[in-house]
Coordinates of N, CA and C and ligand atoms in Angstrom, one line a residue:
M1 N 76.1 79.4 110.9 CA 76.2 80.8 111.0 C 77.2 81.4 109.9
T2 N 76.7 82.4 109.2 CA 77.6 83.0 108.2 C 78.6 84.0 108.8
T3 N 79.9 83.9 108.4 CA 80.9 84.8 108.8 C 81.5 85.6 107.6
W4 N 82.3 86.6 107.9 CA 82.9 87.3 106.8 C 83.7 86.5 105.8
R5 N 84.2 85.4 106.3 CA 85.0 84.5 105.5 C 84.2 83.8 104.4
D6 N 82.9 83.7 104.6 CA 82.0 83.1 103.6 C 81.8 84.0 102.4
H7 N 82.2 85.2 102.4 CA 82.1 86.1 101.3 C 83.2 86.2 100.4
I8 N 84.2 85.3 100.7 CA 85.5 85.4 99.9 C 85.8 84.1 99.3
D9 N 85.9 84.0 98.0 CA 86.4 82.9 97.3 C 87.9 82.9 97.0
V10 N 88.6 81.9 97.4 CA 90.1 81.9 97.2 C 90.4 81.8 95.7
L11 N 91.3 82.7 95.2 CA 91.7 82.7 93.9 C 93.2 82.2 93.8
Y12 N 94.1 82.6 94.7 CA 95.4 82.1 94.7 C 95.7 81.9 96.2
D13 N 96.1 80.7 96.6 CA 96.4 80.5 97.9 C 97.9 80.8 98.3
A14 N 98.2 80.8 99.5 CA 99.6 81.3 100.0 C 100.7 80.5 99.3
E15 N 100.5 79.2 99.1 CA 101.6 78.4 98.5 C 101.8 78.8 97.0
T16 N 100.7 79.1 96.3 CA 100.8 79.4 94.9 C 101.5 80.8 94.8
I17 N 101.1 81.7 95.7 CA 101.7 83.1 95.7 C 103.2 83.0 95.9
K18 N 103.5 82.2 96.9 CA 105.0 82.0 97.3 C 105.8 81.5 96.1
R19 N 105.2 80.5 95.4 CA 105.9 79.9 94.2 C 106.1 80.9 93.1
R20 N 105.0 81.6 92.8 CA 105.2 82.7 91.8 C 106.2 83.8 92.1
I21 N 106.2 84.2 93.4 CA 107.2 85.2 93.8 C 108.6 84.7 93.7
A22 N 108.8 83.5 94.0 CA 110.2 82.9 93.8 C 110.6 83.0 92.4
E23 N 109.6 82.8 91.5 CA 110.0 82.9 90.0 C 110.3 84.3 89.6
L24 N 109.4 85.2 90.1 CA 109.6 86.7 89.8 C 111.0 87.1 90.3
G25 N 111.3 86.7 91.6 CA 112.5 87.1 92.2 C 113.7 86.6 91.4
A26 N 113.7 85.4 90.9 CA 114.8 84.8 90.2 C 114.9 85.6 88.9
Q27 N 113.8 85.9 88.2 CA 113.9 86.7 87.0 C 114.5 88.0 87.1
I28 N 114.1 88.7 88.2 CA 114.6 90.1 88.5 C 116.2 90.0 88.8
T29 N 116.5 88.9 89.6 CA 117.9 88.7 89.9 C 118.7 88.6 88.6
R30 N 118.2 87.8 87.7 CA 118.9 87.6 86.4 C 119.0 88.9 85.6
D31 N 117.9 89.6 85.5 CA 117.8 90.8 84.7 C 118.7 92.0 85.3
L32 N 118.8 92.0 86.5 CA 119.6 93.1 87.2 C 120.9 92.7 87.8
A33 N 121.4 91.6 87.3 CA 122.7 91.0 87.8 C 123.7 92.2 87.8
G34 N 124.5 92.3 88.8 CA 125.6 93.2 88.9 C 125.1 94.7 89.3
R35 N 123.8 94.8 89.5 CA 123.3 96.1 89.9 C 122.8 96.1 91.4
S36 N 122.6 97.3 91.9 CA 122.0 97.5 93.3 C 120.7 98.3 93.1
P37 N 119.6 97.6 92.7 CA 118.4 98.4 92.4 C 117.7 98.9 93.6
I38 N 116.9 100.0 93.4 CA 116.1 100.5 94.4 C 114.7 100.0 94.2
F39 N 114.1 99.2 95.1 CA 112.8 98.8 95.1 C 111.9 99.8 95.7
V40 N 110.9 100.2 94.9 CA 110.0 101.3 95.5 C 108.5 100.6 95.6
G41 N 108.1 100.4 96.8 CA 106.9 99.8 97.1 C 105.8 100.9 97.1
I42 N 104.7 100.5 96.5 CA 103.6 101.5 96.5 C 102.6 101.2 97.6
L43 N 102.5 102.1 98.6 CA 101.7 101.9 99.8 C 100.2 102.0 99.4
K44 N 99.3 101.3 100.2 CA 99.7 100.4 101.1 C 99.6 98.9 100.6
G45 N 99.0 98.8 99.5 CA 98.7 97.5 99.0 C 99.8 96.6 98.7
S46 N 101.0 97.1 98.3 CA 102.1 96.3 97.9 C 102.9 95.7 99.1
V47 N 102.5 96.1 100.4 CA 103.4 95.7 101.5 C 103.7 94.3 101.6
P48 N 102.7 93.3 101.7 CA 103.1 91.9 101.8 C 103.9 91.4 100.6
F49 N 103.5 91.8 99.4 CA 104.2 91.4 98.2 C 105.6 92.0 98.2
F50 N 105.8 93.2 98.6 CA 107.1 93.8 98.6 C 108.0 93.1 99.6
A51 N 107.5 92.7 100.7 CA 108.3 92.1 101.8 C 108.7 90.7 101.3
D52 N 107.9 90.0 100.6 CA 108.2 88.7 100.1 C 109.1 88.7 98.9
L53 N 108.8 89.7 98.0 CA 109.6 89.8 96.7 C 111.0 90.2 97.0
I54 N 111.3 91.2 97.9 CA 112.7 91.5 98.1 C 113.5 90.4 98.6
R55 N 112.9 89.6 99.4 CA 113.6 88.4 99.9 C 113.8 87.3 98.9
A56 N 113.1 87.4 97.8 CA 113.3 86.4 96.7 C 114.3 86.9 95.7
V57 N 114.9 88.1 95.9 CA 115.8 88.8 95.0 C 117.2 88.6 95.6
D58 N 118.1 88.1 94.8 CA 119.5 87.8 95.4 C 120.4 88.9 94.9
L59 N 120.1 90.1 95.2 CA 120.9 91.3 94.9 C 120.9 92.3 96.1
P60 N 121.9 93.2 96.2 CA 121.9 94.1 97.3 C 120.9 95.2 97.0
V61 N 119.6 95.0 97.4 CA 118.6 96.0 97.1 C 118.4 97.1 98.1
Q62 N 118.0 98.2 97.7 CA 117.6 99.3 98.7 C 116.0 99.4 98.6
C63 N 115.4 99.8 99.7 CA 114.0 99.9 99.8 C 113.5 101.4 100.0
E64 N 112.5 101.7 99.2 CA 111.8 103.0 99.3 C 110.4 102.8 99.2
F65 N 109.6 103.8 99.5 CA 108.2 103.6 99.4 C 107.6 104.9 98.8
M66 N 106.4 104.7 98.2 CA 105.6 105.9 97.8 C 104.2 105.6 98.1
G67 N 103.5 106.6 98.7 CA 102.1 106.4 99.0 C 101.3 107.2 97.9
I68 N 100.3 106.5 97.4 CA 99.4 107.2 96.5 C 97.9 106.8 96.9
S69 N 97.1 107.8 96.6 CA 95.6 107.4 96.9 C 94.9 107.5 95.6
S70 N 94.2 106.5 95.2 CA 93.5 106.5 93.9 C 92.1 105.9 94.0
Y71 N 91.8 105.4 95.2 CA 90.5 104.6 95.1 C 89.5 105.1 96.1
G72 N 89.9 105.6 97.2 CA 88.9 105.9 98.3 C 88.4 104.6 98.8
D73 N 87.2 104.5 99.2 CA 86.6 103.2 99.7 C 85.8 102.5 98.6
D74 N 86.0 103.0 97.4 CA 85.2 102.5 96.3 C 85.7 101.3 95.6
T75 N 85.0 100.6 94.8 CA 85.5 99.5 94.1 C 85.7 99.9 92.6
E76 N 85.5 101.1 92.3 CA 85.7 101.6 90.9 C 86.9 102.6 90.9
S77 N 87.8 102.5 89.9 CA 88.9 103.5 89.9 C 88.3 104.8 89.6
S78 N 88.9 105.8 90.3 CA 88.4 107.2 90.1 C 89.3 107.9 89.1
G79 N 90.5 107.3 88.9 CA 91.5 107.9 88.0 C 92.2 109.1 88.6
V80 N 91.8 109.5 89.8 CA 92.4 110.7 90.5 C 93.5 110.1 91.4
V81 N 94.7 110.6 91.1 CA 95.9 110.1 91.9 C 96.5 111.2 92.6
Q82 N 97.0 111.0 93.8 CA 97.6 112.0 94.6 C 98.8 111.2 95.4
I83 N 99.9 111.9 95.4 CA 101.1 111.4 96.2 C 100.9 111.7 97.6
T84 N 100.8 110.8 98.5 CA 100.5 111.0 100.0 C 101.9 110.8 100.7
Y85 N 102.8 110.1 100.1 CA 104.1 109.9 100.8 C 105.1 109.7 99.7
D86 N 106.2 110.5 99.8 CA 107.2 110.5 98.7 C 108.5 109.7 99.1
L87 N 109.4 109.5 98.1 CA 110.7 108.9 98.3 C 111.5 109.7 99.3
T88 N 112.3 109.0 100.0 CA 113.2 109.8 101.0 C 114.6 110.0 100.5
K89 N 114.9 109.5 99.3 CA 116.2 109.8 98.7 C 116.1 109.9 97.2
T90 N 117.2 110.4 96.6 CA 117.2 110.5 95.1 C 117.3 109.2 94.5
I91 N 116.7 109.1 93.3 CA 116.8 107.8 92.5 C 117.6 108.2 91.2
E92 N 118.2 109.4 91.1 CA 118.8 109.7 89.9 C 120.0 108.8 89.6
G93 N 120.0 108.3 88.3 CA 121.1 107.4 87.9 C 121.0 106.0 88.4
Q94 N 119.9 105.7 89.1 CA 119.7 104.3 89.7 C 118.7 103.5 89.0
D95 N 118.8 102.2 89.1 CA 117.9 101.2 88.6 C 116.7 101.1 89.6
V96 N 115.5 101.4 89.1 CA 114.4 101.4 90.0 C 113.4 100.2 89.6
V97 N 112.9 99.5 90.6 CA 111.9 98.5 90.4 C 110.6 99.0 91.2
L98 N 109.6 99.4 90.4 CA 108.4 99.8 91.1 C 107.6 98.6 91.4
V99 N 107.1 98.5 92.7 CA 106.4 97.3 93.1 C 105.0 97.7 93.5
E100 N 104.0 97.1 92.8 CA 102.6 97.5 92.9 C 101.8 96.2 93.2
D101 N 100.7 96.4 93.9 CA 99.8 95.2 94.1 C 99.0 94.8 92.9
I102 N 98.4 95.8 92.2 CA 97.5 95.5 91.1 C 97.5 96.7 90.1
V103 N 97.6 96.3 88.8 CA 97.4 97.3 87.8 C 96.0 97.0 87.1
D104 N 95.1 98.0 87.3 CA 93.7 97.8 86.9 C 93.5 98.6 85.7
T105 N 93.1 99.9 85.8 CA 93.0 100.7 84.6 C 94.3 101.1 84.0
G106 N 95.3 101.2 85.0 CA 96.7 101.6 84.6 C 96.9 103.1 84.8
L107 N 95.9 103.8 85.3 CA 96.0 105.2 85.5 C 97.0 105.6 86.6
S108 N 96.9 104.8 87.7 CA 97.9 105.1 88.8 C 99.3 104.8 88.4
M109 N 99.5 103.7 87.7 CA 100.9 103.4 87.2 C 101.4 104.4 86.2
Q110 N 100.5 104.9 85.3 CA 100.9 105.9 84.3 C 101.4 107.1 85.0
Y111 N 100.7 107.5 86.1 CA 101.0 108.7 86.9 C 102.4 108.5 87.6
L112 N 102.6 107.3 88.2 CA 103.8 107.0 88.9 C 105.0 107.0 88.0
L113 N 104.9 106.4 86.8 CA 105.9 106.4 85.8 C 106.3 107.8 85.4
A114 N 105.3 108.6 85.1 CA 105.6 110.0 84.8 C 106.4 110.7 85.9
S115 N 106.0 110.4 87.2 CA 106.6 111.1 88.3 C 108.0 110.6 88.4
M116 N 108.2 109.2 88.2 CA 109.6 108.6 88.2 C 110.5 109.3 87.1
A117 N 110.0 109.5 86.0 CA 110.8 109.9 84.8 C 111.4 111.3 85.1
T118 N 110.6 112.2 85.9 CA 111.2 113.5 86.1 C 112.4 113.5 87.1
R119 N 112.6 112.3 87.8 CA 113.7 112.2 88.7 C 114.9 111.5 88.1
R120 N 114.9 111.3 86.8 CA 116.0 110.8 86.0 C 116.7 109.6 86.5
P121 N 115.9 108.5 86.8 CA 116.7 107.2 87.1 C 117.3 106.7 85.9
R122 N 118.2 105.7 86.1 CA 118.9 105.1 85.0 C 117.9 104.1 84.2
S123 N 117.1 103.5 85.0 CA 116.1 102.6 84.4 C 114.9 102.4 85.4
V124 N 113.7 102.2 84.8 CA 112.5 101.9 85.7 C 111.9 100.6 85.2
R125 N 111.7 99.7 86.1 CA 111.0 98.5 85.7 C 109.7 98.4 86.6
V126 N 108.7 97.8 86.1 CA 107.5 97.7 86.9 C 107.2 96.2 87.2
C127 N 107.0 96.0 88.5 CA 106.6 94.6 88.9 C 105.3 94.6 89.6
T128 N 104.3 94.0 89.1 CA 103.0 94.0 89.7 C 102.5 92.6 90.1
L129 N 102.0 92.5 91.2 CA 101.5 91.1 91.6 C 100.4 90.7 90.7
L130 N 99.4 91.6 90.4 CA 98.2 91.3 89.6 C 98.1 92.3 88.5
E131 N 97.5 91.8 87.4 CA 97.1 92.7 86.4 C 95.7 92.3 85.9
K132 N 94.9 93.3 85.6 CA 93.5 93.1 85.1 C 93.5 93.6 83.7
P133 N 94.0 92.8 82.7 CA 94.2 93.4 81.3 C 92.8 93.8 80.7
D134 N 91.7 93.2 81.1 CA 90.4 93.6 80.5 C 90.0 95.0 80.9
N135 N 90.5 95.5 81.9 CA 90.1 96.8 82.4 C 91.0 98.0 82.0
A136 N 92.1 97.7 81.3 CA 93.1 98.7 81.0 C 92.6 99.8 80.2
R137 N 92.9 101.0 80.7 CA 92.5 102.2 79.9 C 93.7 102.9 79.3
V138 N 94.8 102.6 79.8 CA 96.1 103.1 79.1 C 97.0 101.9 79.0
K139 N 97.9 101.9 78.1 CA 98.9 100.8 77.9 C 100.1 101.1 78.7
I140 N 100.4 100.2 79.6 CA 101.5 100.4 80.5 C 102.5 99.2 80.3
P141 N 103.8 99.5 80.1 CA 104.8 98.4 80.0 C 105.0 97.8 81.3
L142 N 104.6 96.5 81.5 CA 104.7 95.8 82.7 C 105.8 94.8 82.6
D143 N 106.9 94.9 83.3 CA 108.1 94.0 83.1 C 107.8 92.7 83.8
Y144 N 107.2 92.7 84.9 CA 106.9 91.5 85.7 C 105.5 91.5 86.2
V145 N 104.8 90.4 85.9 CA 103.4 90.3 86.3 C 103.2 88.9 87.1
G146 N 102.8 89.0 88.3 CA 102.5 87.7 89.0 C 101.5 86.9 88.4
F147 N 100.2 87.5 88.3 CA 99.1 86.8 87.8 C 98.2 87.8 87.0
R148 N 97.7 87.3 85.8 CA 96.7 88.1 85.1 C 95.4 87.6 85.5
I149 N 94.5 88.5 85.9 CA 93.2 88.1 86.5 C 92.0 88.7 85.7
P150 N 90.9 88.0 85.8 CA 89.7 88.6 85.1 C 89.2 89.9 85.9
N151 N 88.3 90.5 85.3 CA 87.8 91.8 85.9 C 86.9 91.6 87.1
E152 N 87.5 91.2 88.2 CA 86.8 91.0 89.4 C 87.5 91.7 90.5
F153 N 86.7 92.1 91.6 CA 87.4 92.8 92.6 C 88.0 91.8 93.7
V154 N 89.3 91.9 93.8 CA 90.0 91.0 94.6 C 90.5 91.6 95.9
I155 N 90.7 90.9 96.9 CA 91.1 91.3 98.3 C 92.2 90.3 98.8
G156 N 92.9 90.7 99.9 CA 93.8 89.9 100.5 C 95.2 90.1 100.0
Y157 N 96.2 89.6 100.8 CA 97.6 89.7 100.5 C 98.0 91.2 100.1
G158 N 97.5 92.1 100.9 CA 97.7 93.5 100.7 C 96.6 94.3 100.1
L159 N 95.7 93.7 99.4 CA 94.6 94.3 98.7 C 93.4 94.4 99.7
D160 N 92.8 95.6 99.8 CA 91.8 95.9 100.8 C 90.3 96.0 100.1
Y161 N 89.4 95.9 101.0 CA 88.1 96.3 100.7 C 87.7 97.3 101.9
A162 N 87.5 98.5 101.6 CA 87.2 99.5 102.6 C 88.2 99.5 103.7
G163 N 89.5 99.3 103.4 CA 90.6 99.3 104.4 C 90.9 98.0 105.1
K164 N 90.0 97.0 104.8 CA 90.1 95.8 105.5 C 90.6 94.6 104.6
Y165 N 91.0 93.5 105.2 CA 91.4 92.2 104.6 C 92.8 92.2 104.0
R166 N 93.6 93.3 104.2 CA 94.9 93.4 103.6 C 95.8 92.2 104.2
N167 N 95.4 91.7 105.4 CA 96.2 90.8 106.1 C 96.0 89.3 105.7
L168 N 95.0 89.0 104.8 CA 94.7 87.7 104.5 C 95.9 87.1 103.7
P169 N 96.3 85.9 104.0 CA 97.6 85.3 103.4 C 97.3 84.9 101.9
F170 N 96.1 85.0 101.5 CA 95.8 84.5 100.1 C 95.1 85.7 99.4
I171 N 94.9 85.5 98.1 CA 94.2 86.4 97.2 C 92.8 85.8 97.0
G172 N 91.7 86.6 97.2 CA 90.4 86.0 97.0 C 89.5 87.1 96.3
V173 N 88.4 86.6 95.8 CA 87.4 87.5 95.2 C 86.3 87.8 96.2
Y174 N 86.1 89.1 96.4 CA 85.1 89.5 97.4 C 83.7 89.5 96.8
R175 N 82.9 88.8 97.5 CA 81.5 88.7 97.1 C 80.5 89.1 98.1
G176 N 81.0 89.9 99.1 CA 80.2 90.3 100.2 C 79.3 91.5 99.9
P177 N 78.6 91.9 100.9 CA 77.7 93.1 100.7 C 78.6 94.3 100.5
T178 N 78.2 95.2 99.5 CA 79.0 96.4 99.3 C 78.3 97.7 99.9
Ligands
5GP201 P1 94.4 101.7 88.6 O1 94.8 103.0 88.6 O2 95.3 100.8 87.7 O3 93.0 101.6 88.1 O4 94.2 101.1 90.0 C1 95.3 100.7 90.8 C2 94.9 100.7 92.2 O5 93.4 100.4 92.3 C3 95.5 99.6 92.9 O6 96.8 99.9 93.4 C4 94.5 99.2 94.0 O7 94.7 100.0 95.1 C5 93.2 99.5 93.4 N1 92.5 98.3 92.8 C6 92.3 98.0 91.5 N2 91.7 96.9 91.4 C7 91.5 96.4 92.6 C8 90.9 95.2 93.1 O8 90.4 94.3 92.4 N3 90.9 95.1 94.5 C9 91.4 96.0 95.3 N4 91.3 95.8 96.6 N5 92.0 97.1 94.8 C10 92.0 97.3 93.5

């Protein structure tokens, strides 16, 4: 019998993700030594990554979230970005680490960085779990990248297809019916 699980090919298993996040956390800890950065998680996709990343960072971090909608239920980027949930405190003069699940065309991150800049933080770094360099439509400075992946639609570990599969502990390529 075929189940939903048969439509997903594992790309990075839970162990591999965990190891990579430990490296990213150590790097951020070194780069921001002596600081108390604000980590801004981009909802909803970054939630599992955000939760694991902050625990891999050995600094007194603060947590904030921003909600943006850019995709709908589609597998193609619309380029239309809207803030659906905003920061609850000022980031002026602070070191910010934006935490994103995936940078695909880069349009969402471009919008977010512009929005951050108007709030006059001391610094902004971008940490994304995944990057699809082949699909980039704008050049975004990415400070920390978990994995660079080919131009395939991935799900799991925060990433959804039509709202589902965010809870998978691994990252996989979705090959199911669309
Ligand atoms: P961008 O604006 O860079 O094109 O798209 C960023 C957003 O598109 C991500 O935060 C994510 O929500 C969505 N996205 C891009 N590629 C994928 C993908 O392969 N899988 C899933 N589930 N979402 C994606």
